[in-house]
């Protein structure tokens, strides 16, 4: 497929789904409920640095759960895979992202893509004090995105003052020795990580960086050590889309991560990163338009990882 046809596909999907009025925006973090539900953007960045975008791709929003992917990468770099596996599992849960559950036997949270696992992962980020840990986190995001990162303070404080469910999970993990650090400090870093501001183009660049073996295709900065890419993509594939992860893998077939901000990133290894942003969510917490767009992109471009016929027949960008 050539460049103008890919842009045509994005424009078609944008027009097709712009009028879809299903879903509701997340409101359990009071500040998040203020978002305009009409915002909608789709962006693709290829591993050779081409950018295709449509809609409100410059609008900033907080990254929310999509951050979990990248914090997991930083924790893997800080401690290595074997140690991280002793603290956070890699099993899909089939439960909601905010379920207060741990693996009965190991007492680990099930995986780093649900809240409990992400809080445990973030509590492992190295640094001598909260400021150094936050700075290391922001530097990590900067490598993926290519500019200085900001935290949305009103969303951070809104979640910090209402996030008692996450606080309950953190206490449960403290009880079982899965978190050693001061709970409030660990939660603050987790809430700050969720409140990092991005736009839809940033999402696609971050996804393209993962697709490009950890090197940002625009800045050429290595954002994460190559050996961790397969671990990151594996948990995205099996656990990234809340309790829709199995159906997503079956139908759409590429590693992805969703956030209650209404963002989705999807990674086509060695080809491209996809970012979609549209705040109204379905019952499982995934962007309604985002899922539709990714489903159709997967079909039209033959992106499903196991669809060998589709890939041979339809998709040539980056080849
Ligand atoms: N900050 C949100 C929470 O912890 C993120 C949830 C999400 O995007 O799935 O509840």
Short mmCIF file of N, CA, C and O in Angstrom, two decimals, residues 41-146:
data_model
loop_
_atom_site.label_atom_id
_atom_site.label_comp_id
_atom_site.label_asym_id
_atom_site.label_seq_id
_atom_site.Cartn_x
_atom_site.Cartn_y
_atom_site.Cartn_z
N UNK A 41 -9.12 11.08 17.06
CA UNK A 41 -7.95 11.14 16.19
C UNK A 41 -7.35 9.76 15.99
O UNK A 41 -7.49 8.87 16.84
N UNK A 42 -6.73 9.60 14.83
CA UNK A 42 -6.06 8.35 14.47
C UNK A 42 -4.70 8.73 13.91
O UNK A 42 -4.60 9.67 13.11
N UNK A 43 -3.66 8.02 14.33
CA UNK A 43 -2.33 8.32 13.80
C UNK A 43 -1.55 7.02 13.62
O UNK A 43 -1.64 6.11 14.45
N UNK A 44 -0.83 6.95 12.52
CA UNK A 44 0.07 5.81 12.27
C UNK A 44 1.47 6.37 12.04
O UNK A 44 1.64 7.35 11.31
N UNK A 45 2.46 5.76 12.69
CA UNK A 45 3.86 6.10 12.43
C UNK A 45 4.57 4.81 12.03
O UNK A 45 4.48 3.79 12.73
N UNK A 46 5.24 4.85 10.89
CA UNK A 46 5.92 3.65 10.41
C UNK A 46 7.34 3.59 11.00
O UNK A 46 7.86 4.59 11.49
N UNK A 47 7.93 2.42 10.94
CA UNK A 47 9.27 2.28 11.53
C UNK A 47 10.33 3.06 10.74
O UNK A 47 11.43 3.28 11.24
N UNK A 48 9.98 3.51 9.52
CA UNK A 48 10.93 4.38 8.83
C UNK A 48 10.54 5.86 8.99
O UNK A 48 11.01 6.72 8.25
N UNK A 49 9.69 6.15 9.98
CA UNK A 49 9.47 7.53 10.40
C UNK A 49 8.40 8.30 9.64
O UNK A 49 8.29 9.51 9.81
N UNK A 50 7.60 7.63 8.81
CA UNK A 50 6.51 8.37 8.15
C UNK A 50 5.32 8.50 9.11
O UNK A 50 5.02 7.56 9.84
N UNK A 51 4.68 9.65 9.03
CA UNK A 51 3.56 9.93 9.95
C UNK A 51 2.28 10.16 9.16
O UNK A 51 2.28 10.95 8.21
N UNK A 52 1.22 9.47 9.52
CA UNK A 52 -0.09 9.63 8.88
C UNK A 52 -1.08 9.96 10.00
O UNK A 52 -1.14 9.23 10.99
N UNK A 53 -1.82 11.05 9.85
CA UNK A 53 -2.67 11.44 10.97
C UNK A 53 -3.93 12.12 10.50
O UNK A 53 -3.95 12.76 9.45
N UNK A 54 -4.97 11.98 11.32
CA UNK A 54 -6.26 12.58 10.98
C UNK A 54 -6.98 12.94 12.28
O UNK A 54 -6.80 12.28 13.30
N UNK A 55 -7.75 14.03 12.25
CA UNK A 55 -8.55 14.42 13.42
C UNK A 55 -7.78 15.28 14.40
O UNK A 55 -6.86 16.00 14.04
N UNK A 56 -8.16 15.15 15.69
CA UNK A 56 -7.61 16.03 16.75
C UNK A 56 -6.30 15.47 17.30
O UNK A 56 -6.16 15.27 18.52
N UNK A 57 -5.33 15.24 16.42
CA UNK A 57 -4.12 14.54 16.87
C UNK A 57 -3.19 15.40 17.71
O UNK A 57 -2.23 14.91 18.28
N UNK A 58 -3.49 16.71 17.80
CA UNK A 58 -2.64 17.56 18.64
C UNK A 58 -3.23 17.79 20.03
O UNK A 58 -2.61 18.41 20.88
N UNK A 59 -4.44 17.29 20.24
CA UNK A 59 -5.09 17.53 21.53
C UNK A 59 -4.40 16.71 22.63
O UNK A 59 -4.19 15.51 22.48
N UNK A 60 -4.07 17.37 23.75
CA UNK A 60 -3.40 16.67 24.85
C UNK A 60 -4.39 16.07 25.83
O UNK A 60 -5.42 16.66 26.14
N UNK A 61 -4.05 14.89 26.31
CA UNK A 61 -4.86 14.20 27.31
C UNK A 61 -3.90 13.40 28.18
O UNK A 61 -2.69 13.32 27.86
N UNK A 62 -4.38 12.82 29.27
CA UNK A 62 -3.47 12.06 30.13
C UNK A 62 -3.41 10.60 29.68
O UNK A 62 -4.42 10.01 29.31
N UNK A 63 -2.24 10.05 29.75
CA UNK A 63 -1.96 8.74 29.14
C UNK A 63 -2.64 7.58 29.87
O UNK A 63 -2.91 6.55 29.28
N UNK A 64 -2.91 7.76 31.16
CA UNK A 64 -3.55 6.72 31.99
C UNK A 64 -2.88 5.35 31.83
O UNK A 64 -1.68 5.27 31.80
N UNK A 65 -3.67 4.31 31.65
CA UNK A 65 -3.09 2.96 31.70
C UNK A 65 -2.09 2.63 30.60
O UNK A 65 -1.36 1.65 30.71
N UNK A 66 -2.09 3.42 29.54
CA UNK A 66 -1.13 3.12 28.47
C UNK A 66 0.30 3.26 29.02
O UNK A 66 1.23 2.60 28.56
N UNK A 67 0.43 4.08 30.08
CA UNK A 67 1.75 4.25 30.71
C UNK A 67 2.30 2.94 31.27
O UNK A 67 3.51 2.79 31.43
N UNK A 68 1.40 2.00 31.58
CA UNK A 68 1.83 0.77 32.26
C UNK A 68 2.85 -0.01 31.42
O UNK A 68 3.77 -0.64 31.94
N UNK A 69 2.66 0.05 30.12
CA UNK A 69 3.57 -0.65 29.20
C UNK A 69 5.01 -0.14 29.38
O UNK A 69 5.96 -0.92 29.46
N UNK A 70 5.12 1.19 29.45
CA UNK A 70 6.44 1.81 29.42
C UNK A 70 7.10 1.76 30.80
O UNK A 70 8.31 1.58 30.90
N UNK A 71 6.27 1.85 31.85
CA UNK A 71 6.81 1.70 33.21
C UNK A 71 7.33 0.27 33.39
O UNK A 71 8.36 0.04 34.04
N UNK A 72 6.63 -0.69 32.80
CA UNK A 72 7.09 -2.08 32.88
C UNK A 72 8.46 -2.22 32.21
O UNK A 72 9.36 -2.88 32.75
N UNK A 73 8.63 -1.57 31.08
CA UNK A 73 9.93 -1.60 30.40
C UNK A 73 11.03 -1.03 31.27
O UNK A 73 12.14 -1.60 31.36
N UNK A 74 10.74 0.06 31.97
CA UNK A 74 11.75 0.68 32.83
C UNK A 74 12.08 -0.24 34.01
O UNK A 74 13.25 -0.40 34.38
N UNK A 75 11.06 -0.87 34.57
CA UNK A 75 11.30 -1.79 35.69
C UNK A 75 12.14 -2.99 35.23
O UNK A 75 13.03 -3.45 35.95
N UNK A 76 11.87 -3.47 34.00
CA UNK A 76 12.68 -4.58 33.46
C UNK A 76 14.13 -4.14 33.30
O UNK A 76 15.06 -4.90 33.61
N UNK A 77 14.33 -2.92 32.84
CA UNK A 77 15.71 -2.42 32.70
C UNK A 77 16.38 -2.28 34.07
O UNK A 77 17.56 -2.57 34.21
N UNK A 78 15.60 -1.85 35.05
CA UNK A 78 16.17 -1.61 36.39
C UNK A 78 16.54 -2.90 37.10
O UNK A 78 17.50 -2.93 37.87
N UNK A 79 15.75 -3.97 36.89
CA UNK A 79 15.94 -5.17 37.73
C UNK A 79 16.15 -6.46 36.95
O UNK A 79 16.50 -7.47 37.55
N UNK A 80 15.86 -6.46 35.67
CA UNK A 80 15.96 -7.71 34.91
C UNK A 80 14.68 -8.51 35.03
O UNK A 80 13.91 -8.38 35.99
N UNK A 81 14.49 -9.37 34.04
CA UNK A 81 13.26 -10.13 33.91
C UNK A 81 13.00 -11.08 35.08
O UNK A 81 11.89 -11.20 35.59
N UNK A 82 14.06 -11.77 35.54
CA UNK A 82 13.84 -12.80 36.56
C UNK A 82 13.31 -12.20 37.85
O UNK A 82 12.38 -12.73 38.46
N UNK A 83 13.90 -11.09 38.25
CA UNK A 83 13.44 -10.47 39.49
C UNK A 83 12.02 -9.93 39.33
O UNK A 83 11.16 -10.14 40.20
N UNK A 84 11.76 -9.27 38.22
CA UNK A 84 10.42 -8.70 38.01
C UNK A 84 9.37 -9.81 38.05
O UNK A 84 8.28 -9.63 38.59
N UNK A 85 9.72 -10.96 37.51
CA UNK A 85 8.75 -12.07 37.52
C UNK A 85 8.43 -12.55 38.94
O UNK A 85 7.38 -13.13 39.17
N UNK A 86 9.33 -12.32 39.88
CA UNK A 86 9.01 -12.72 41.26
C UNK A 86 8.00 -11.76 41.88
O UNK A 86 7.37 -12.09 42.88
N UNK A 87 7.83 -10.56 41.30
CA UNK A 87 6.95 -9.54 41.88
C UNK A 87 5.65 -9.35 41.12
O UNK A 87 4.65 -8.93 41.70
N UNK A 88 5.66 -9.62 39.82
CA UNK A 88 4.47 -9.41 38.99
C UNK A 88 4.39 -10.55 37.98
O UNK A 88 5.38 -10.82 37.28
N UNK A 89 3.22 -11.20 37.89
CA UNK A 89 3.07 -12.32 36.96
C UNK A 89 2.85 -11.85 35.53
O UNK A 89 2.96 -10.65 35.22
N UNK A 90 2.54 -12.82 34.66
CA UNK A 90 2.27 -12.49 33.25
C UNK A 90 1.00 -13.20 32.77
O UNK A 90 0.86 -13.51 31.60
N UNK A 91 0.08 -13.46 33.71
CA UNK A 91 -1.17 -14.15 33.34
C UNK A 91 -2.31 -13.16 33.16
O UNK A 91 -2.52 -12.30 34.01
N UNK A 92 -3.07 -13.30 32.06
CA UNK A 92 -4.28 -12.48 31.93
C UNK A 92 -5.23 -12.81 33.08
O UNK A 92 -5.23 -13.94 33.58
N UNK A 93 -6.03 -11.84 33.50
CA UNK A 93 -6.90 -12.10 34.64
C UNK A 93 -8.32 -12.46 34.24
O UNK A 93 -9.01 -13.19 34.93
N UNK A 94 -8.82 -11.89 33.15
CA UNK A 94 -10.24 -12.06 32.83
C UNK A 94 -11.11 -11.20 33.73
O UNK A 94 -12.33 -11.19 33.60
N UNK A 95 -10.47 -10.48 34.66
CA UNK A 95 -11.23 -9.59 35.55
C UNK A 95 -11.01 -8.15 35.12
O UNK A 95 -10.14 -7.85 34.30
N UNK A 96 -11.78 -7.25 35.72
CA UNK A 96 -11.64 -5.83 35.40
C UNK A 96 -10.25 -5.33 35.79
O UNK A 96 -9.60 -5.90 36.68
N UNK A 97 -9.83 -4.24 35.14
CA UNK A 97 -8.49 -3.70 35.37
C UNK A 97 -8.26 -3.28 36.82
O UNK A 97 -7.15 -3.25 37.30
N UNK A 98 -9.37 -2.94 37.52
CA UNK A 98 -9.20 -2.42 38.88
C UNK A 98 -9.62 -3.45 39.93
O UNK A 98 -9.91 -3.09 41.08
N UNK A 99 -9.66 -4.74 39.53
CA UNK A 99 -10.05 -5.79 40.48
C UNK A 99 -9.01 -5.88 41.61
O UNK A 99 -7.80 -5.76 41.37
N UNK A 100 -9.53 -6.10 42.82
CA UNK A 100 -8.62 -6.18 43.98
C UNK A 100 -8.31 -7.65 44.21
O UNK A 100 -8.87 -8.30 45.09
N UNK A 101 -7.42 -8.18 43.36
CA UNK A 101 -7.08 -9.60 43.48
C UNK A 101 -5.59 -9.80 43.27
O UNK A 101 -4.94 -9.06 42.53
N UNK A 102 -5.08 -10.85 43.92
CA UNK A 102 -3.70 -11.29 43.71
C UNK A 102 -3.76 -12.77 43.44
O UNK A 102 -4.73 -13.45 43.81
N UNK A 103 -2.71 -13.30 42.82
CA UNK A 103 -2.62 -14.74 42.61
C UNK A 103 -2.58 -15.42 44.00
O UNK A 103 -1.73 -15.10 44.82
N UNK A 104 -3.53 -16.34 44.22
CA UNK A 104 -3.68 -16.97 45.54
C UNK A 104 -2.39 -17.60 46.05
O UNK A 104 -2.05 -17.51 47.22
N UNK A 105 -1.65 -18.25 45.13
CA UNK A 105 -0.46 -18.98 45.60
C UNK A 105 0.76 -18.08 45.75
O UNK A 105 1.41 -18.08 46.78
N UNK A 106 1.04 -17.34 44.68
CA UNK A 106 2.29 -16.57 44.70
C UNK A 106 2.14 -15.22 45.38
O UNK A 106 3.11 -14.60 45.75
N UNK A 107 0.89 -14.77 45.53
CA UNK A 107 0.58 -13.44 46.09
C UNK A 107 1.03 -12.30 45.17
O UNK A 107 1.08 -11.15 45.56
N UNK A 108 1.43 -12.67 43.97
CA UNK A 108 1.79 -11.61 43.01
C UNK A 108 0.52 -11.08 42.35
O UNK A 108 -0.44 -11.83 42.16
N UNK A 109 0.54 -9.81 41.92
CA UNK A 109 -0.53 -9.38 41.02
C UNK A 109 -0.41 -10.16 39.71
O UNK A 109 0.69 -10.60 39.35
N UNK A 110 -1.52 -10.31 39.02
CA UNK A 110 -1.52 -11.21 37.86
C UNK A 110 -0.60 -10.76 36.72
O UNK A 110 0.10 -11.57 36.13
N UNK A 111 -0.65 -9.48 36.40
CA UNK A 111 0.19 -9.01 35.28
C UNK A 111 0.38 -7.49 35.40
O UNK A 111 -0.35 -6.83 36.11
N UNK A 112 1.38 -6.95 34.68
CA UNK A 112 1.69 -5.53 34.85
C UNK A 112 0.74 -4.59 34.12
O UNK A 112 0.91 -3.38 34.20
N UNK A 113 -0.26 -5.11 33.42
CA UNK A 113 -1.17 -4.26 32.64
C UNK A 113 -2.45 -3.94 33.41
O UNK A 113 -3.26 -3.14 32.98
N UNK A 114 -2.69 -4.63 34.55
CA UNK A 114 -3.84 -4.27 35.40
C UNK A 114 -3.32 -3.40 36.54
O UNK A 114 -2.12 -3.38 36.82
N UNK A 115 -4.22 -2.71 37.21
CA UNK A 115 -3.77 -1.70 38.19
C UNK A 115 -2.85 -2.27 39.26
O UNK A 115 -1.80 -1.69 39.56
N UNK A 116 -3.24 -3.41 39.87
CA UNK A 116 -2.42 -3.94 40.96
C UNK A 116 -1.00 -4.20 40.46
O UNK A 116 -0.01 -3.81 41.11
N UNK A 117 -0.90 -4.84 39.29
CA UNK A 117 0.43 -5.15 38.73
C UNK A 117 1.21 -3.91 38.38
O UNK A 117 2.43 -3.84 38.55
N UNK A 118 0.49 -2.90 37.91
CA UNK A 118 1.18 -1.67 37.51
C UNK A 118 1.68 -0.92 38.74
O UNK A 118 2.77 -0.34 38.72
N UNK A 119 0.90 -0.94 39.81
CA UNK A 119 1.36 -0.26 41.03
C UNK A 119 2.61 -0.97 41.57
O UNK A 119 3.59 -0.33 41.96
N UNK A 120 2.58 -2.30 41.53
CA UNK A 120 3.77 -3.05 41.99
C UNK A 120 4.97 -2.74 41.10
O UNK A 120 6.09 -2.51 41.58
N UNK A 121 4.74 -2.71 39.79
CA UNK A 121 5.83 -2.44 38.85
C UNK A 121 6.43 -1.06 39.11
O UNK A 121 7.65 -0.89 39.20
N UNK A 122 5.55 -0.07 39.22
CA UNK A 122 6.02 1.31 39.41
C UNK A 122 6.77 1.46 40.73
O UNK A 122 7.74 2.21 40.82
N UNK A 123 6.35 0.68 41.73
CA UNK A 123 7.03 0.78 43.04
C UNK A 123 8.47 0.25 42.95
O UNK A 123 9.25 0.45 43.87
N UNK A 124 8.79 -0.42 41.85
CA UNK A 124 10.15 -0.98 41.69
C UNK A 124 11.09 -0.05 40.93
O UNK A 124 12.29 -0.33 40.82
N UNK A 125 10.56 1.04 40.38
CA UNK A 125 11.42 1.96 39.62
C UNK A 125 12.51 2.52 40.53
O UNK A 125 12.21 3.01 41.63
N UNK A 126 13.74 2.44 40.09
CA UNK A 126 14.86 2.85 40.95
C UNK A 126 14.99 4.37 41.06
O UNK A 126 14.59 5.10 40.16
N UNK A 127 15.59 4.81 42.16
CA UNK A 127 15.82 6.24 42.40
C UNK A 127 15.95 6.46 43.89
O UNK A 127 15.31 5.75 44.67
N UNK A 128 16.77 7.44 44.29
CA UNK A 128 17.06 7.59 45.71
C UNK A 128 15.92 8.27 46.47
O UNK A 128 15.81 8.13 47.68
N UNK A 129 15.08 9.03 45.77
CA UNK A 129 13.94 9.68 46.44
C UNK A 129 12.82 9.88 45.41
O UNK A 129 13.02 9.62 44.22
N UNK A 130 11.64 10.33 45.86
CA UNK A 130 10.51 10.46 44.93
C UNK A 130 10.82 11.35 43.72
O UNK A 130 10.38 11.05 42.60
N UNK A 131 11.59 12.42 43.93
CA UNK A 131 11.89 13.32 42.81
C UNK A 131 12.74 12.61 41.76
O UNK A 131 12.47 12.71 40.55
N UNK A 132 13.74 11.88 42.23
CA UNK A 132 14.60 11.19 41.26
C UNK A 132 13.81 10.11 40.51
O UNK A 132 13.97 9.93 39.30
N UNK A 133 12.91 9.45 41.21
CA UNK A 133 12.12 8.41 40.54
C UNK A 133 11.19 9.03 39.50
O UNK A 133 11.06 8.53 38.39
N UNK A 134 10.56 10.15 39.86
CA UNK A 134 9.68 10.82 38.89
C UNK A 134 10.50 11.29 37.69
O UNK A 134 10.09 11.11 36.53
N UNK A 135 11.66 11.86 37.95
CA UNK A 135 12.49 12.35 36.84
C UNK A 135 12.93 11.21 35.93
O UNK A 135 12.93 11.36 34.70
N UNK A 136 13.26 10.08 36.52
CA UNK A 136 13.65 8.93 35.69
C UNK A 136 12.47 8.47 34.83
O UNK A 136 12.62 8.09 33.67
N UNK A 137 11.28 8.51 35.42
CA UNK A 137 10.08 8.12 34.68
C UNK A 137 9.85 9.09 33.51
O UNK A 137 9.59 8.66 32.38
N UNK A 138 9.95 10.39 33.80
CA UNK A 138 9.70 11.38 32.74
C UNK A 138 10.77 11.30 31.65
O UNK A 138 10.47 11.46 30.46
N UNK A 139 12.01 11.04 32.04
CA UNK A 139 13.09 10.88 31.05
C UNK A 139 12.80 9.68 30.15
O UNK A 139 13.06 9.70 28.94
N UNK A 140 12.29 8.63 30.76
CA UNK A 140 11.95 7.43 29.97
C UNK A 140 10.88 7.78 28.93
O UNK A 140 11.02 7.46 27.74
N UNK A 141 9.81 8.48 29.36
CA UNK A 141 8.77 8.87 28.39
C UNK A 141 9.36 9.77 27.30
O UNK A 141 8.99 9.67 26.13
N UNK A 142 10.27 10.63 27.69
CA UNK A 142 10.88 11.55 26.72
C UNK A 142 11.63 10.77 25.63
O UNK A 142 11.60 11.14 24.46
N UNK A 143 12.27 9.69 26.02
CA UNK A 143 12.99 8.89 25.00
C UNK A 143 12.00 8.33 23.97
O UNK A 143 12.28 8.26 22.79
N UNK A 144 10.84 7.92 24.44
CA UNK A 144 9.85 7.35 23.51
C UNK A 144 9.19 8.41 22.64
O UNK A 144 8.78 8.15 21.53
N UNK A 145 9.02 9.63 23.22
CA UNK A 145 8.19 10.63 22.53
C UNK A 145 9.03 11.69 21.84
O UNK A 145 8.65 12.21 20.79
N UNK A 146 10.16 12.05 22.44
CA UNK A 146 11.05 13.00 21.78
C UNK A 146 10.90 14.43 22.25
O UNK A 146 11.33 15.34 21.55
#
